[in-house]
Amino acid sequence: MEEATASSGWCKIIGDWRWDEPAVPLEILTEAVTAVHAVGGRVAVHCQTAEGSRNAVLAGADSLEHGMHLDPAPWA
């Protein structure tokens, strides 16, 4: 939240980093995105794995940084 209000309104979250490590859980990422949106900010999520990309989309992120390995099938 602080980052979103201190700069251009964007907050970048590292949603994942390596393919062999877990991504930030969807519940936590959703809470962060909701908090930033509540103060008028936008969220970019760094995601390089299918799980990280999926979580960023489902959490409502405004931008995916890299967004590799997205599954073209719908998520539900």
N, CA, C and O atoms as a CHARMM CRD file, in Angstrom:
* protein
*
  304
    1    1 MET  N      0.81600  -1.17700   0.00000 PROA 1      0.00000
    2    1 MET  CA     0.00000   0.00000   0.00000 PROA 1      0.00000
    3    1 MET  C      0.86900   1.25400   0.00000 PROA 1      0.00000
    4    1 MET  O      0.59500   2.19400  -0.74600 PROA 1      0.00000
    5    2 GLU  N      1.90300   1.27900   0.82100 PROA 2      0.00000
    6    2 GLU  CA     2.76700   2.45100   0.91000 PROA 2      0.00000
    7    2 GLU  C      3.39000   2.77600  -0.44000 PROA 2      0.00000
    8    2 GLU  O      3.48200   3.94200  -0.82400 PROA 2      0.00000
    9    3 GLU  N      3.81300   1.75000  -1.15500 PROA 3      0.00000
   10    3 GLU  CA     4.43400   1.96500  -2.45800 PROA 3      0.00000
   11    3 GLU  C      3.43800   2.59100  -3.42800 PROA 3      0.00000
   12    3 GLU  O      3.80700   3.46500  -4.21300 PROA 3      0.00000
   13    4 ALA  N      2.20100   2.16100  -3.38200 PROA 4      0.00000
   14    4 ALA  CA     1.18300   2.67300  -4.29700 PROA 4      0.00000
   15    4 ALA  C      0.88900   4.14700  -4.04800 PROA 4      0.00000
   16    4 ALA  O      0.64600   4.89000  -4.99900 PROA 4      0.00000
   17    5 THR  N      0.90700   4.58000  -2.80300 PROA 5      0.00000
   18    5 THR  CA     0.59800   5.97600  -2.50200 PROA 5      0.00000
   19    5 THR  C      1.82700   6.87200  -2.57700 PROA 5      0.00000
   20    5 THR  O      1.68100   8.09200  -2.65200 PROA 5      0.00000
   21    6 ALA  N      3.02700   6.31100  -2.55800 PROA 6      0.00000
   22    6 ALA  CA     4.25300   7.11300  -2.53900 PROA 6      0.00000
   23    6 ALA  C      4.79300   7.41800  -3.93300 PROA 6      0.00000
   24    6 ALA  O      5.66100   8.27900  -4.07300 PROA 6      0.00000
   25    7 SER  N      4.31100   6.74900  -4.94600 PROA 7      0.00000
   26    7 SER  CA     4.88700   6.94500  -6.27500 PROA 7      0.00000
   27    7 SER  C      3.78200   7.21700  -7.28800 PROA 7      0.00000
   28    7 SER  O      2.85000   7.97300  -7.01600 PROA 7      0.00000
   29    8 SER  N      3.89100   6.61100  -8.42800 PROA 8      0.00000
   30    8 SER  CA     2.93400   6.82400  -9.51200 PROA 8      0.00000
   31    8 SER  C      1.62500   6.07800  -9.28800 PROA 8      0.00000
   32    8 SER  O      0.72800   6.14400 -10.12800 PROA 8      0.00000
   33    9 GLY  N      1.50400   5.38100  -8.18500 PROA 9      0.00000
   34    9 GLY  CA     0.29900   4.61500  -7.91100 PROA 9      0.00000
   35    9 GLY  C      0.44700   3.13500  -8.18000 PROA 9      0.00000
   36    9 GLY  O     -0.46200   2.35200  -7.90400 PROA 9      0.00000
   37   10 TRP  N      1.59700   2.74800  -8.72200 PROA 10     0.00000
   38   10 TRP  CA     1.83600   1.33500  -9.02900 PROA 10     0.00000
   39   10 TRP  C      2.59100   0.66700  -7.89800 PROA 10     0.00000
   40   10 TRP  O      3.48900   1.25800  -7.29700 PROA 10     0.00000
   41   11 CYS  N      2.22000  -0.56000  -7.61800 PROA 11     0.00000
   42   11 CYS  CA     2.91400  -1.40700  -6.65000 PROA 11     0.00000
   43   11 CYS  C      3.31000  -2.68600  -7.37500 PROA 11     0.00000
   44   11 CYS  O      2.47400  -3.31200  -8.02700 PROA 11     0.00000
   45   12 LYS  N      4.56400  -3.07500  -7.27000 PROA 12     0.00000
   46   12 LYS  CA     5.00400  -4.31800  -7.89400 PROA 12     0.00000
   47   12 LYS  C      5.19800  -5.37200  -6.81700 PROA 12     0.00000
   48   12 LYS  O      5.86800  -5.14100  -5.81000 PROA 12     0.00000
   49   13 ILE  N      4.60100  -6.53000  -7.05000 PROA 13     0.00000
   50   13 ILE  CA     4.70500  -7.65900  -6.13000 PROA 13     0.00000
   51   13 ILE  C      5.43800  -8.78300  -6.84900 PROA 13     0.00000
   52   13 ILE  O      5.13100  -9.09800  -7.99900 PROA 13     0.00000
   53   14 ILE  N      6.40100  -9.38100  -6.17200 PROA 14     0.00000
   54   14 ILE  CA     7.07900 -10.55000  -6.72600 PROA 14     0.00000
   55   14 ILE  C      6.21200 -11.75700  -6.37400 PROA 14     0.00000
   56   14 ILE  O      6.24400 -12.24900  -5.24600 PROA 14     0.00000
   57   15 GLY  N      5.43700 -12.23000  -7.35100 PROA 15     0.00000
   58   15 GLY  CA     4.49900 -13.32100  -7.12600 PROA 15     0.00000
   59   15 GLY  C      5.16200 -14.68600  -7.13400 PROA 15     0.00000
   60   15 GLY  O      4.67000 -15.63100  -6.51900 PROA 15     0.00000
   61   16 ASP  N      6.27000 -14.78000  -7.82700 PROA 16     0.00000
   62   16 ASP  CA     7.08000 -15.99700  -7.83600 PROA 16     0.00000
   63   16 ASP  C      8.44400 -15.62400  -8.37800 PROA 16     0.00000
   64   16 ASP  O      8.65100 -14.51400  -8.86800 PROA 16     0.00000
   65   17 TRP  N      9.37500 -16.56500  -8.28400 PROA 17     0.00000
   66   17 TRP  CA    10.70700 -16.27600  -8.79200 PROA 17     0.00000
   67   17 TRP  C     11.27300 -17.47200  -9.54300 PROA 17     0.00000
   68   17 TRP  O     11.72500 -17.34500 -10.68100 PROA 17     0.00000
   69   18 ARG  N     11.24600 -18.61800  -8.90700 PROA 18     0.00000
   70   18 ARG  CA    11.83500 -19.81800  -9.51600 PROA 18     0.00000
   71   18 ARG  C     10.77500 -20.88000  -9.70200 PROA 18     0.00000
   72   18 ARG  O      9.82100 -20.96600  -8.92800 PROA 18     0.00000
   73   19 TRP  N     10.94600 -21.68200 -10.72200 PROA 19     0.00000
   74   19 TRP  CA     9.98200 -22.73800 -11.03500 PROA 19     0.00000
   75   19 TRP  C      9.90100 -23.79500  -9.94600 PROA 19     0.00000
   76   19 TRP  O      8.88000 -24.47100  -9.81500 PROA 19     0.00000
   77   20 ASP  N     10.97100 -23.94700  -9.15600 PROA 20     0.00000
   78   20 ASP  CA    10.98200 -24.99500  -8.13600 PROA 20     0.00000
   79   20 ASP  C     10.62100 -24.48300  -6.73800 PROA 20     0.00000
   80   20 ASP  O     10.80000 -25.19200  -5.74800 PROA 20     0.00000
   81   21 GLU  N     10.11800 -23.26500  -6.66300 PROA 21     0.00000
   82   21 GLU  CA     9.66900 -22.69500  -5.39700 PROA 21     0.00000
   83   21 GLU  C      8.20800 -22.29300  -5.53800 PROA 21     0.00000
   84   21 GLU  O      7.77800 -21.91700  -6.62900 PROA 21     0.00000
   85   22 PRO  N      7.43700 -22.36400  -4.45900 PROA 22     0.00000
   86   22 PRO  CA     6.01600 -22.03000  -4.56900 PROA 22     0.00000
   87   22 PRO  C      5.79600 -20.54100  -4.83200 PROA 22     0.00000
   88   22 PRO  O      6.58300 -19.69000  -4.41900 PROA 22     0.00000
   89   23 ALA  N      4.71700 -20.26400  -5.52300 PROA 23     0.00000
   90   23 ALA  CA     4.30600 -18.87600  -5.75800 PROA 23     0.00000
   91   23 ALA  C      3.64000 -18.32900  -4.49900 PROA 23     0.00000
   92   23 ALA  O      3.26200 -19.08700  -3.60600 PROA 23     0.00000
   93   24 VAL  N      3.50100 -17.01100  -4.43700 PROA 24     0.00000
   94   24 VAL  CA     2.74400 -16.40900  -3.33900 PROA 24     0.00000
   95   24 VAL  C      1.32900 -16.98800  -3.39300 PROA 24     0.00000
   96   24 VAL  O      0.70700 -16.98400  -4.45500 PROA 24     0.00000
   97   25 PRO  N      0.81800 -17.47900  -2.28000 PROA 25     0.00000
   98   25 PRO  CA    -0.52000 -18.07800  -2.27800 PROA 25     0.00000
   99   25 PRO  C     -1.58900 -17.08500  -2.75700 PROA 25     0.00000
  100   25 PRO  O     -1.49700 -15.88400  -2.50500 PROA 25     0.00000
  101   26 LEU  N     -2.58300 -17.60400  -3.43800 PROA 26     0.00000
  102   26 LEU  CA    -3.65000 -16.77600  -3.99000 PROA 26     0.00000
  103   26 LEU  C     -4.30900 -15.91000  -2.92900 PROA 26     0.00000
  104   26 LEU  O     -4.58500 -14.73800  -3.18200 PROA 26     0.00000
  105   27 GLU  N     -4.56400 -16.45100  -1.76200 PROA 27     0.00000
  106   27 GLU  CA    -5.25000 -15.69800  -0.70700 PROA 27     0.00000
  107   27 GLU  C     -4.44300 -14.47100  -0.29100 PROA 27     0.00000
  108   27 GLU  O     -5.00100 -13.39000  -0.10300 PROA 27     0.00000
  109   28 ILE  N     -3.14100 -14.63800  -0.14900 PROA 28     0.00000
  110   28 ILE  CA    -2.27900 -13.52300   0.26300 PROA 28     0.00000
  111   28 ILE  C     -2.17200 -12.49800  -0.85400 PROA 28     0.00000
  112   28 ILE  O     -2.23900 -11.29600  -0.60000 PROA 28     0.00000
  113   29 LEU  N     -2.00900 -12.95700  -2.07600 PROA 29     0.00000
  114   29 LEU  CA    -1.91100 -12.04700  -3.21600 PROA 29     0.00000
  115   29 LEU  C     -3.21100 -11.26000  -3.38400 PROA 29     0.00000
  116   29 LEU  O     -3.18000 -10.06400  -3.67700 PROA 29     0.00000
  117   30 THR  N     -4.33500 -11.91800  -3.20300 PROA 30     0.00000
  118   30 THR  CA    -5.63200 -11.23700  -3.30800 PROA 30     0.00000
  119   30 THR  C     -5.77200 -10.15300  -2.24900 PROA 30     0.00000
  120   30 THR  O     -6.26200  -9.06200  -2.53900 PROA 30     0.00000
  121   31 GLU  N     -5.34600 -10.44500  -1.02900 PROA 31     0.00000
  122   31 GLU  CA    -5.39700  -9.43800   0.04400 PROA 31     0.00000
  123   31 GLU  C     -4.54300  -8.22300  -0.31200 PROA 31     0.00000
  124   31 GLU  O     -4.95800  -7.08400  -0.09700 PROA 31     0.00000
  125   32 ALA  N     -3.35100  -8.46700  -0.85500 PROA 32     0.00000
  126   32 ALA  CA    -2.46400  -7.36100  -1.21900 PROA 32     0.00000
  127   32 ALA  C     -3.05800  -6.52300  -2.34900 PROA 32     0.00000
  128   32 ALA  O     -3.04600  -5.29400  -2.28600 PROA 32     0.00000
  129   33 VAL  N     -3.57300  -7.18300  -3.37500 PROA 33     0.00000
  130   33 VAL  CA    -4.17300  -6.45900  -4.50200 PROA 33     0.00000
  131   33 VAL  C     -5.37600  -5.64900  -4.02500 PROA 33     0.00000
  132   33 VAL  O     -5.54600  -4.49900  -4.42800 PROA 33     0.00000
  133   34 THR  N     -6.19600  -6.22800  -3.18600 PROA 34     0.00000
  134   34 THR  CA    -7.37100  -5.52400  -2.65300 PROA 34     0.00000
  135   34 THR  C     -6.95500  -4.29100  -1.86800 PROA 34     0.00000
  136   34 THR  O     -7.57400  -3.23600  -2.00600 PROA 34     0.00000
  137   35 ALA  N     -5.91300  -4.40700  -1.04100 PROA 35     0.00000
  138   35 ALA  CA    -5.44000  -3.27900  -0.22600 PROA 35     0.00000
  139   35 ALA  C     -4.90900  -2.14700  -1.11100 PROA 35     0.00000
  140   35 ALA  O     -5.18700  -0.97600  -0.85500 PROA 35     0.00000
  141   36 VAL  N     -4.15600  -2.49100  -2.13700 PROA 36     0.00000
  142   36 VAL  CA    -3.61100  -1.45800  -3.02900 PROA 36     0.00000
  143   36 VAL  C     -4.74000  -0.79500  -3.81400 PROA 36     0.00000
  144   36 VAL  O     -4.76000   0.42700  -3.96000 PROA 36     0.00000
  145   37 HSD  N     -5.67000  -1.58600  -4.31400 PROA 37     0.00000
  146   37 HSD  CA    -6.80800  -1.02200  -5.03500 PROA 37     0.00000
  147   37 HSD  C     -7.63900  -0.10700  -4.13400 PROA 37     0.00000
  148   37 HSD  O     -8.20700   0.87500  -4.61200 PROA 37     0.00000
  149   38 ALA  N     -7.71400  -0.41400  -2.85000 PROA 38     0.00000
  150   38 ALA  CA    -8.50300   0.38000  -1.90800 PROA 38     0.00000
  151   38 ALA  C     -7.98400   1.80600  -1.76700 PROA 38     0.00000
  152   38 ALA  O     -8.74900   2.71500  -1.44500 PROA 38     0.00000
  153   39 VAL  N     -6.69100   2.01000  -2.00700 PROA 39     0.00000
  154   39 VAL  CA    -6.12500   3.35800  -1.92300 PROA 39     0.00000
  155   39 VAL  C     -5.93300   3.96400  -3.30900 PROA 39     0.00000
  156   39 VAL  O     -5.25800   4.98200  -3.46000 PROA 39     0.00000
  157   40 GLY  N     -6.52700   3.33700  -4.31500 PROA 40     0.00000
  158   40 GLY  CA    -6.47000   3.88400  -5.67100 PROA 40     0.00000
  159   40 GLY  C     -5.25200   3.48700  -6.47500 PROA 40     0.00000
  160   40 GLY  O     -5.01200   4.03300  -7.55100 PROA 40     0.00000
  161   41 GLY  N     -4.48400   2.54600  -5.96900 PROA 41     0.00000
  162   41 GLY  CA    -3.28300   2.11100  -6.67500 PROA 41     0.00000
  163   41 GLY  C     -3.56400   0.97700  -7.64200 PROA 41     0.00000
  164   41 GLY  O     -4.66900   0.43800  -7.69700 PROA 41     0.00000
  165   42 ARG  N     -2.53600   0.62800  -8.40200 PROA 42     0.00000
  166   42 ARG  CA    -2.60700  -0.49900  -9.31700 PROA 42     0.00000
  167   42 ARG  C     -1.44500  -1.43300  -9.01700 PROA 42     0.00000
  168   42 ARG  O     -0.42000  -1.02300  -8.47300 PROA 42     0.00000
  169   43 VAL  N     -1.63000  -2.70800  -9.38700 PROA 43     0.00000
  170   43 VAL  CA    -0.65800  -3.74000  -9.01700 PROA 43     0.00000
  171   43 VAL  C     -0.11600  -4.44700 -10.25000 PROA 43     0.00000
  172   43 VAL  O     -0.86800  -4.91700 -11.10400 PROA 43     0.00000
  173   44 ALA  N      1.21400  -4.51100 -10.31900 PROA 44     0.00000
  174   44 ALA  CA     1.91100  -5.33400 -11.30700 PROA 44     0.00000
  175   44 ALA  C      2.50500  -6.51200 -10.54200 PROA 44     0.00000
  176   44 ALA  O      3.12100  -6.33700  -9.49100 PROA 44     0.00000
  177   45 VAL  N      2.31200  -7.71100 -11.08200 PROA 45     0.00000
  178   45 VAL  CA     2.84200  -8.89700 -10.41200 PROA 45     0.00000
  179   45 VAL  C      3.88100  -9.55700 -11.30600 PROA 45     0.00000
  180   45 VAL  O      3.60500  -9.88700 -12.45900 PROA 45     0.00000
  181   46 HSD  N      5.07900  -9.74300 -10.76000 PROA 46     0.00000
  182   46 HSD  CA     6.14300 -10.47200 -11.44500 PROA 46     0.00000
  183   46 HSD  C      5.80900 -11.94700 -11.33200 PROA 46     0.00000
  184   46 HSD  O      5.73200 -12.48500 -10.22700 PROA 46     0.00000
  185   47 CYS  N      5.60700 -12.60900 -12.47100 PROA 47     0.00000
  186   47 CYS  CA     5.26500 -14.02900 -12.43900 PROA 47     0.00000
  187   47 CYS  C      5.91300 -14.75000 -13.61700 PROA 47     0.00000
  188   47 CYS  O      5.78000 -14.35100 -14.77400 PROA 47     0.00000
  189   48 GLN  N      6.61200 -15.81500 -13.28100 PROA 48     0.00000
  190   48 GLN  CA     7.33700 -16.59300 -14.28900 PROA 48     0.00000
  191   48 GLN  C      6.89400 -18.04600 -14.33800 PROA 48     0.00000
  192   48 GLN  O      7.42400 -18.82200 -15.13400 PROA 48     0.00000
  193   49 THR  N      5.93700 -18.42800 -13.50700 PROA 49     0.00000
  194   49 THR  CA     5.46000 -19.81000 -13.50100 PROA 49     0.00000
  195   49 THR  C      3.96700 -19.82300 -13.79300 PROA 49     0.00000
  196   49 THR  O      3.29900 -18.79400 -13.69400 PROA 49     0.00000
  197   50 ALA  N      3.45100 -20.98300 -14.15100 PROA 50     0.00000
  198   50 ALA  CA     2.01200 -21.11000 -14.40600 PROA 50     0.00000
  199   50 ALA  C      1.21000 -20.76800 -13.15000 PROA 50     0.00000
  200   50 ALA  O      0.20100 -20.06700 -13.23100 PROA 50     0.00000
  201   51 GLU  N      1.65400 -21.25900 -11.98900 PROA 51     0.00000
  202   51 GLU  CA     0.94100 -20.98200 -10.74500 PROA 51     0.00000
  203   51 GLU  C      0.96900 -19.49600 -10.40500 PROA 51     0.00000
  204   51 GLU  O     -0.05400 -18.92100 -10.03400 PROA 51     0.00000
  205   52 GLY  N      2.13500 -18.87900 -10.53000 PROA 52     0.00000
  206   52 GLY  CA     2.24700 -17.45300 -10.23600 PROA 52     0.00000
  207   52 GLY  C      1.40300 -16.60600 -11.17200 PROA 52     0.00000
  208   52 GLY  O      0.76700 -15.64500 -10.73800 PROA 52     0.00000
  209   53 SER  N      1.39200 -16.95500 -12.45300 PROA 53     0.00000
  210   53 SER  CA     0.57800 -16.22300 -13.42600 PROA 53     0.00000
  211   53 SER  C     -0.90200 -16.40600 -13.13700 PROA 53     0.00000
  212   53 SER  O     -1.67100 -15.44600 -13.17100 PROA 53     0.00000
  213   54 ARG  N     -1.29600 -17.63500 -12.85300 PROA 54     0.00000
  214   54 ARG  CA    -2.69700 -17.92600 -12.52800 PROA 54     0.00000
  215   54 ARG  C     -3.13600 -17.14100 -11.30500 PROA 54     0.00000
  216   54 ARG  O     -4.20400 -16.52800 -11.31300 PROA 54     0.00000
  217   55 ASN  N     -2.32400 -17.15100 -10.25200 PROA 55     0.00000
  218   55 ASN  CA    -2.67600 -16.43800  -9.02900 PROA 55     0.00000
  219   55 ASN  C     -2.80700 -14.94100  -9.26600 PROA 55     0.00000
  220   55 ASN  O     -3.70300 -14.30300  -8.71400 PROA 55     0.00000
  221   56 ALA  N     -1.92700 -14.37800 -10.07700 PROA 56     0.00000
  222   56 ALA  CA    -1.98800 -12.94400 -10.36800 PROA 56     0.00000
  223   56 ALA  C     -3.28900 -12.58900 -11.07800 PROA 56     0.00000
  224   56 ALA  O     -3.93100 -11.59300 -10.74300 PROA 56     0.00000
  225   57 VAL  N     -3.67400 -13.39400 -12.04900 PROA 57     0.00000
  226   57 VAL  CA    -4.92900 -13.14000 -12.77300 PROA 57     0.00000
  227   57 VAL  C     -6.12500 -13.26800 -11.83200 PROA 57     0.00000
  228   57 VAL  O     -6.99400 -12.39600 -11.80400 PROA 57     0.00000
  229   58 LEU  N     -6.16600 -14.34700 -11.06800 PROA 58     0.00000
  230   58 LEU  CA    -7.30200 -14.56700 -10.16800 PROA 58     0.00000
  231   58 LEU  C     -7.36600 -13.53800  -9.03900 PROA 58     0.00000
  232   58 LEU  O     -8.44800 -13.24700  -8.53000 PROA 58     0.00000
  233   59 ALA  N     -6.22100 -12.98900  -8.64700 PROA 59     0.00000
  234   59 ALA  CA    -6.18700 -11.97900  -7.58500 PROA 59     0.00000
  235   59 ALA  C     -6.62900 -10.61300  -8.08000 PROA 59     0.00000
  236   59 ALA  O     -6.90700  -9.72400  -7.27500 PROA 59     0.00000
  237   60 GLY  N     -6.69900 -10.43200  -9.39700 PROA 60     0.00000
  238   60 GLY  CA    -7.14200  -9.15000  -9.94300 PROA 60     0.00000
  239   60 GLY  C     -6.02500  -8.17400 -10.22600 PROA 60     0.00000
  240   60 GLY  O     -6.25800  -6.96600 -10.26900 PROA 60     0.00000
  241   61 ALA  N     -4.81100  -8.67200 -10.42100 PROA 61     0.00000
  242   61 ALA  CA    -3.68000  -7.78800 -10.73700 PROA 61     0.00000
  243   61 ALA  C     -3.97100  -6.99300 -12.01300 PROA 61     0.00000
  244   61 ALA  O     -4.68100  -7.46000 -12.90400 PROA 61     0.00000
  245   62 ASP  N     -3.42200  -5.81300 -12.08000 PROA 62     0.00000
  246   62 ASP  CA    -3.62900  -4.93500 -13.23300 PROA 62     0.00000
  247   62 ASP  C     -2.64500  -5.21800 -14.35800 PROA 62     0.00000
  248   62 ASP  O     -2.91000  -4.88700 -15.51300 PROA 62     0.00000
  249   63 SER  N     -1.50600  -5.83000 -14.02800 PROA 63     0.00000
  250   63 SER  CA    -0.48200  -6.11400 -15.02300 PROA 63     0.00000
  251   63 SER  C      0.31300  -7.34900 -14.60200 PROA 63     0.00000
  252   63 SER  O      0.60300  -7.54200 -13.42200 PROA 63     0.00000
  253   64 LEU  N      0.65900  -8.17400 -15.57900 PROA 64     0.00000
  254   64 LEU  CA     1.54600  -9.30800 -15.33600 PROA 64     0.00000
  255   64 LEU  C      2.90700  -8.96700 -15.91800 PROA 64     0.00000
  256   64 LEU  O      3.01600  -8.61100 -17.09100 PROA 64     0.00000
  257   65 GLU  N      3.93100  -9.07600 -15.10700 PROA 65     0.00000
  258   65 GLU  CA     5.29200  -8.85800 -15.58100 PROA 65     0.00000
  259   65 GLU  C      5.85400 -10.21800 -15.94500 PROA 65     0.00000
  260   65 GLU  O      6.11000 -11.04100 -15.06600 PROA 65     0.00000
  261   66 HSD  N      6.03900 -10.45300 -17.17800 PROA 66     0.00000
  262   66 HSD  CA     6.49500 -11.69200 -17.79600 PROA 66     0.00000
  263   66 HSD  C      5.29300 -12.58200 -18.12900 PROA 66     0.00000
  264   66 HSD  O      5.04100 -12.83100 -19.30800 PROA 66     0.00000
  265   67 GLY  N      4.55100 -13.06400 -17.14100 PROA 67     0.00000
  266   67 GLY  CA     3.35100 -13.85600 -17.38200 PROA 67     0.00000
  267   67 GLY  C      3.60500 -15.11700 -18.19500 PROA 67     0.00000
  268   67 GLY  O      2.78300 -15.50900 -19.02400 PROA 67     0.00000
  269   68 MET  N      4.72500 -15.73400 -17.95600 PROA 68     0.00000
  270   68 MET  CA     5.06100 -16.92900 -18.72500 PROA 68     0.00000
  271   68 MET  C      4.24100 -18.13400 -18.27800 PROA 68     0.00000
  272   68 MET  O      3.76100 -18.19400 -17.14600 PROA 68     0.00000
  273   69 HSD  N      4.09300 -19.07700 -19.17700 PROA 69     0.00000
  274   69 HSD  CA     3.46700 -20.37300 -18.91000 PROA 69     0.00000
  275   69 HSD  C      1.98500 -20.26700 -18.56200 PROA 69     0.00000
  276   69 HSD  O      1.46000 -21.10700 -17.83100 PROA 69     0.00000
  277   70 LEU  N      1.30900 -19.24400 -19.07900 PROA 70     0.00000
  278   70 LEU  CA    -0.12600 -19.14700 -18.85200 PROA 70     0.00000
  279   70 LEU  C     -0.84400 -20.29300 -19.56300 PROA 70     0.00000
  280   70 LEU  O     -0.51800 -20.63800 -20.69900 PROA 70     0.00000
  281   71 ASP  N     -1.80200 -20.86200 -18.89100 PROA 71     0.00000
  282   71 ASP  CA    -2.61200 -21.93200 -19.45800 PROA 71     0.00000
  283   71 ASP  C     -3.76500 -21.27300 -20.21900 PROA 71     0.00000
  284   71 ASP  O     -4.48800 -20.45800 -19.64600 PROA 71     0.00000
  285   72 PRO  N     -3.94700 -21.60800 -21.48900 PROA 72     0.00000
  286   72 PRO  CA    -5.02200 -20.97700 -22.25300 PROA 72     0.00000
  287   72 PRO  C     -6.42500 -21.42900 -21.83400 PROA 72     0.00000
  288   72 PRO  O     -7.41500 -20.80800 -22.22200 PROA 72     0.00000
  289   73 ALA  N     -6.51700 -22.49200 -21.05200 PROA 73     0.00000
  290   73 ALA  CA    -7.82000 -22.96100 -20.57500 PROA 73     0.00000
  291   73 ALA  C     -8.37500 -21.98600 -19.52800 PROA 73     0.00000
  292   73 ALA  O     -7.60900 -21.40000 -18.76300 PROA 73     0.00000
  293   74 PRO  N     -9.68700 -21.81200 -19.49100 PROA 74     0.00000
  294   74 PRO  CA   -10.26700 -20.92200 -18.47000 PROA 74     0.00000
  295   74 PRO  C    -10.06700 -21.49100 -17.07200 PROA 74     0.00000
  296   74 PRO  O    -10.00400 -22.70600 -16.88500 PROA 74     0.00000
  297   75 TRP  N     -9.97000 -20.59600 -16.09300 PROA 75     0.00000
  298   75 TRP  CA    -9.78400 -20.99700 -14.69700 PROA 75     0.00000
  299   75 TRP  C    -11.08900 -20.81200 -13.95600 PROA 75     0.00000
  300   75 TRP  O    -11.77900 -19.80400 -14.10600 PROA 75     0.00000
  301   76 ALA  N    -11.39600 -21.77200 -13.18300 PROA 76     0.00000
  302   76 ALA  CA   -12.58700 -21.63700 -12.32500 PROA 76     0.00000
  303   76 ALA  C    -12.53300 -22.66800 -11.21700 PROA 76     0.00000
  304   76 ALA  O    -13.43800 -22.72700 -10.38500 PROA 76     0.00000
